[in-house]
């Protein structure tokens, strides 16, 4: 019923930039918070950034000042602009969204499939 599709990952040199996108599609009535998480090899998944439907943002300390999360509510899309990338930012980045469907009054959290970001020279 709902799909979250990410794009924009890849290989970048230290100090470089990447922009991730995540578009939600399906029988969506509304989307509350959207966010980005990442998981590096051998580590637990961690929060990167979140954004509410009203635009309030929250960031992990490790990315503050370097990453910017934004969203386009008309396109059901969340973005993650990543600047000044470091090797320790290497991970699989996944988006999520808290969605209410037209067929339900409940809010469910949906996840994308993940996109690899590798920061290396």
PDB file of C-alpha atoms in Angstrom:
ATOM      1  CA  UNK A   1       0.000   0.000   0.000  1.00  0.00           C
ATOM      2  CA  UNK A   2       2.888   2.371   0.737  1.00  0.00           C
ATOM      3  CA  UNK A   3       6.355   2.549  -0.739  1.00  0.00           C
ATOM      4  CA  UNK A   4       9.288   4.684   0.307  1.00  0.00           C
ATOM      5  CA  UNK A   5      11.924   4.880  -2.391  1.00  0.00           C
ATOM      6  CA  UNK A   6      15.329   6.416  -1.686  1.00  0.00           C
ATOM      7  CA  UNK A   7      17.845   7.736  -4.153  1.00  0.00           C
ATOM      8  CA  UNK A   8      21.042   9.755  -4.222  1.00  0.00           C
ATOM      9  CA  UNK A   9      23.547   7.523  -2.451  1.00  0.00           C
ATOM     10  CA  UNK A  10      26.976   6.748  -3.812  1.00  0.00           C
ATOM     11  CA  UNK A  11      30.704   7.150  -3.404  1.00  0.00           C
ATOM     12  CA  UNK A  12      32.100  10.558  -2.481  1.00  0.00           C
ATOM     13  CA  UNK A  13      35.473  11.853  -1.320  1.00  0.00           C
ATOM     14  CA  UNK A  14      35.945  13.252   2.179  1.00  0.00           C
ATOM     15  CA  UNK A  15      34.745  16.836   2.284  1.00  0.00           C
ATOM     16  CA  UNK A  16      32.286  16.228  -0.511  1.00  0.00           C
ATOM     17  CA  UNK A  17      28.498  16.447  -0.630  1.00  0.00           C
ATOM     18  CA  UNK A  18      25.563  14.221  -1.447  1.00  0.00           C
ATOM     19  CA  UNK A  19      21.826  14.772  -1.456  1.00  0.00           C
ATOM     20  CA  UNK A  20      19.508  11.904  -0.578  1.00  0.00           C
ATOM     21  CA  UNK A  21      15.839  11.839  -1.527  1.00  0.00           C
ATOM     22  CA  UNK A  22      13.022   9.645  -0.264  1.00  0.00           C
ATOM     23  CA  UNK A  23       9.588   9.698  -1.876  1.00  0.00           C
ATOM     24  CA  UNK A  24       6.533   8.102  -0.310  1.00  0.00           C
ATOM     25  CA  UNK A  25       3.753   6.839  -2.541  1.00  0.00           C
ATOM     26  CA  UNK A  26       0.539   4.908  -2.114  1.00  0.00           C
ATOM     27  CA  UNK A  27      -2.817   5.393  -0.445  1.00  0.00           C
ATOM     28  CA  UNK A  28      -1.557   8.169   1.831  1.00  0.00           C
ATOM     29  CA  UNK A  29      -3.907  10.483   3.680  1.00  0.00           C
ATOM     30  CA  UNK A  30      -1.252  12.277   5.691  1.00  0.00           C
ATOM     31  CA  UNK A  31       2.381  12.067   6.749  1.00  0.00           C
ATOM     32  CA  UNK A  32       3.534  13.178  10.162  1.00  0.00           C
ATOM     33  CA  UNK A  33       7.240  12.975  10.932  1.00  0.00           C
ATOM     34  CA  UNK A  34       9.778  11.828   8.365  1.00  0.00           C
ATOM     35  CA  UNK A  35      13.345  10.955   9.111  1.00  0.00           C
ATOM     36  CA  UNK A  36      16.673   9.489   8.179  1.00  0.00           C
ATOM     37  CA  UNK A  37      18.594   6.777   9.997  1.00  0.00           C
ATOM     38  CA  UNK A  38      21.877   5.103   9.166  1.00  0.00           C
ATOM     39  CA  UNK A  39      23.627   1.864   9.965  1.00  0.00           C
ATOM     40  CA  UNK A  40      27.326   1.294   9.539  1.00  0.00           C
ATOM     41  CA  UNK A  41      28.833  -2.212   9.368  1.00  0.00           C
ATOM     42  CA  UNK A  42      28.996  -3.760  12.822  1.00  0.00           C
ATOM     43  CA  UNK A  43      27.084  -0.902  14.438  1.00  0.00           C
ATOM     44  CA  UNK A  44      23.528  -0.310  15.530  1.00  0.00           C
ATOM     45  CA  UNK A  45      21.179   1.804  13.482  1.00  0.00           C
ATOM     46  CA  UNK A  46      21.242   5.420  14.618  1.00  0.00           C
ATOM     47  CA  UNK A  47      19.107   8.475  14.109  1.00  0.00           C
ATOM     48  CA  UNK A  48      20.499  11.040  11.693  1.00  0.00           C
ATOM     49  CA  UNK A  49      17.734  13.627  11.388  1.00  0.00           C
ATOM     50  CA  UNK A  50      13.990  14.026  11.601  1.00  0.00           C
ATOM     51  CA  UNK A  51      11.493  16.621  10.430  1.00  0.00           C
ATOM     52  CA  UNK A  52       7.872  17.105  11.412  1.00  0.00           C
ATOM     53  CA  UNK A  53       5.071  18.020   9.049  1.00  0.00           C
ATOM     54  CA  UNK A  54       5.416  21.576  10.310  1.00  0.00           C
ATOM     55  CA  UNK A  55       9.122  21.706   9.566  1.00  0.00           C
ATOM     56  CA  UNK A  56      10.620  21.260  13.033  1.00  0.00           C
ATOM     57  CA  UNK A  57      13.949  19.461  12.706  1.00  0.00           C
ATOM     58  CA  UNK A  58      16.129  17.363  14.964  1.00  0.00           C
ATOM     59  CA  UNK A  59      19.687  16.189  14.308  1.00  0.00           C
ATOM     60  CA  UNK A  60      22.198  13.793  15.764  1.00  0.00           C
ATOM     61  CA  UNK A  61      25.078  15.687  17.346  1.00  0.00           C
ATOM     62  CA  UNK A  62      27.504  14.048  14.925  1.00  0.00           C
ATOM     63  CA  UNK A  63      25.863  15.678  11.885  1.00  0.00           C
ATOM     64  CA  UNK A  64      24.774  19.062  13.230  1.00  0.00           C
ATOM     65  CA  UNK A  65      26.048  21.878  11.065  1.00  0.00           C
ATOM     66  CA  UNK A  66      26.866  19.518   8.182  1.00  0.00           C
ATOM     67  CA  UNK A  67      23.565  17.843   7.280  1.00  0.00           C
ATOM     68  CA  UNK A  68      20.227  19.489   6.519  1.00  0.00           C
ATOM     69  CA  UNK A  69      16.894  17.683   6.420  1.00  0.00           C
ATOM     70  CA  UNK A  70      13.982  19.159   4.493  1.00  0.00           C
ATOM     71  CA  UNK A  71      10.719  17.999   2.974  1.00  0.00           C
ATOM     72  CA  UNK A  72       8.251  18.782   0.228  1.00  0.00           C
ATOM     73  CA  UNK A  73       4.803  17.988   1.592  1.00  0.00           C
ATOM     74  CA  UNK A  74       3.187  18.341  -1.824  1.00  0.00           C
ATOM     75  CA  UNK A  75       5.468  15.589  -3.163  1.00  0.00           C
ATOM     76  CA  UNK A  76       5.565  13.433   0.017  1.00  0.00           C
ATOM     77  CA  UNK A  77       9.338  13.630  -0.203  1.00  0.00           C
ATOM     78  CA  UNK A  78      12.050  14.106   2.394  1.00  0.00           C
ATOM     79  CA  UNK A  79      15.600  15.160   1.569  1.00  0.00           C
ATOM     80  CA  UNK A  80      18.925  14.952   3.340  1.00  0.00           C
ATOM     81  CA  UNK A  81      21.619  17.343   2.170  1.00  0.00           C
ATOM     82  CA  UNK A  82      24.975  16.082   3.423  1.00  0.00           C
ATOM     83  CA  UNK A  83      27.975  18.400   3.283  1.00  0.00           C
ATOM     84  CA  UNK A  84      31.530  18.095   4.580  1.00  0.00           C
ATOM     85  CA  UNK A  85      31.221  14.341   4.533  1.00  0.00           C
ATOM     86  CA  UNK A  86      33.618  12.271   6.612  1.00  0.00           C
ATOM     87  CA  UNK A  87      34.652   8.618   6.321  1.00  0.00           C
ATOM     88  CA  UNK A  88      32.699   7.922   9.512  1.00  0.00           C
ATOM     89  CA  UNK A  89      29.514   8.939   7.694  1.00  0.00           C
ATOM     90  CA  UNK A  90      29.812   5.776   5.612  1.00  0.00           C
ATOM     91  CA  UNK A  91      26.670   3.713   6.166  1.00  0.00           C
ATOM     92  CA  UNK A  92      23.416   2.528   4.678  1.00  0.00           C
ATOM     93  CA  UNK A  93      20.973   5.410   4.995  1.00  0.00           C
ATOM     94  CA  UNK A  94      17.269   4.627   5.353  1.00  0.00           C
ATOM     95  CA  UNK A  95      14.307   6.943   5.464  1.00  0.00           C
ATOM     96  CA  UNK A  96      11.097   6.490   7.381  1.00  0.00           C
ATOM     97  CA  UNK A  97       7.721   8.158   7.530  1.00  0.00           C
ATOM     98  CA  UNK A  98       4.810   8.060   9.974  1.00  0.00           C
ATOM     99  CA  UNK A  99       1.833   7.671   7.662  1.00  0.00           C
ATOM    100  CA  UNK A 100      -1.935   7.568   7.997  1.00  0.00           C
ATOM    101  CA  UNK A 101      -3.624   5.731   5.161  1.00  0.00           C
ATOM    102  CA  UNK A 102      -6.986   6.548   3.634  1.00  0.00           C
ATOM    103  CA  UNK A 103      -8.102   3.081   4.724  1.00  0.00           C
ATOM    104  CA  UNK A 104      -7.149   3.426   8.391  1.00  0.00           C
ATOM    105  CA  UNK A 105      -7.252   5.921  11.242  1.00  0.00           C
ATOM    106  CA  UNK A 106      -4.000   4.646  12.688  1.00  0.00           C
ATOM    107  CA  UNK A 107      -0.493   5.923  12.104  1.00  0.00           C
ATOM    108  CA  UNK A 108       2.075   3.424  10.901  1.00  0.00           C
ATOM    109  CA  UNK A 109       5.811   3.825  10.413  1.00  0.00           C
ATOM    110  CA  UNK A 110       7.107   2.796   7.007  1.00  0.00           C
ATOM    111  CA  UNK A 111      10.728   2.366   5.958  1.00  0.00           C
ATOM    112  CA  UNK A 112      12.619   2.647   2.719  1.00  0.00           C
ATOM    113  CA  UNK A 113      14.985  -0.017   1.454  1.00  0.00           C
ATOM    114  CA  UNK A 114      18.143   1.953   2.207  1.00  0.00           C
ATOM    115  CA  UNK A 115      20.830   3.522   0.076  1.00  0.00           C
ATOM    116  CA  UNK A 116      24.579   3.121   0.498  1.00  0.00           C
ATOM    117  CA  UNK A 117      26.718   6.167   1.192  1.00  0.00           C
ATOM    118  CA  UNK A 118      30.479   5.613   1.083  1.00  0.00           C
ATOM    119  CA  UNK A 119      32.927   8.364   1.954  1.00  0.00           C
ATOM    120  CA  UNK A 120      36.418   7.430   0.879  1.00  0.00           C
ATOM    121  CA  UNK A 121      39.397   8.792  -1.019  1.00  0.00           C
TER     122      UNK A 121
END
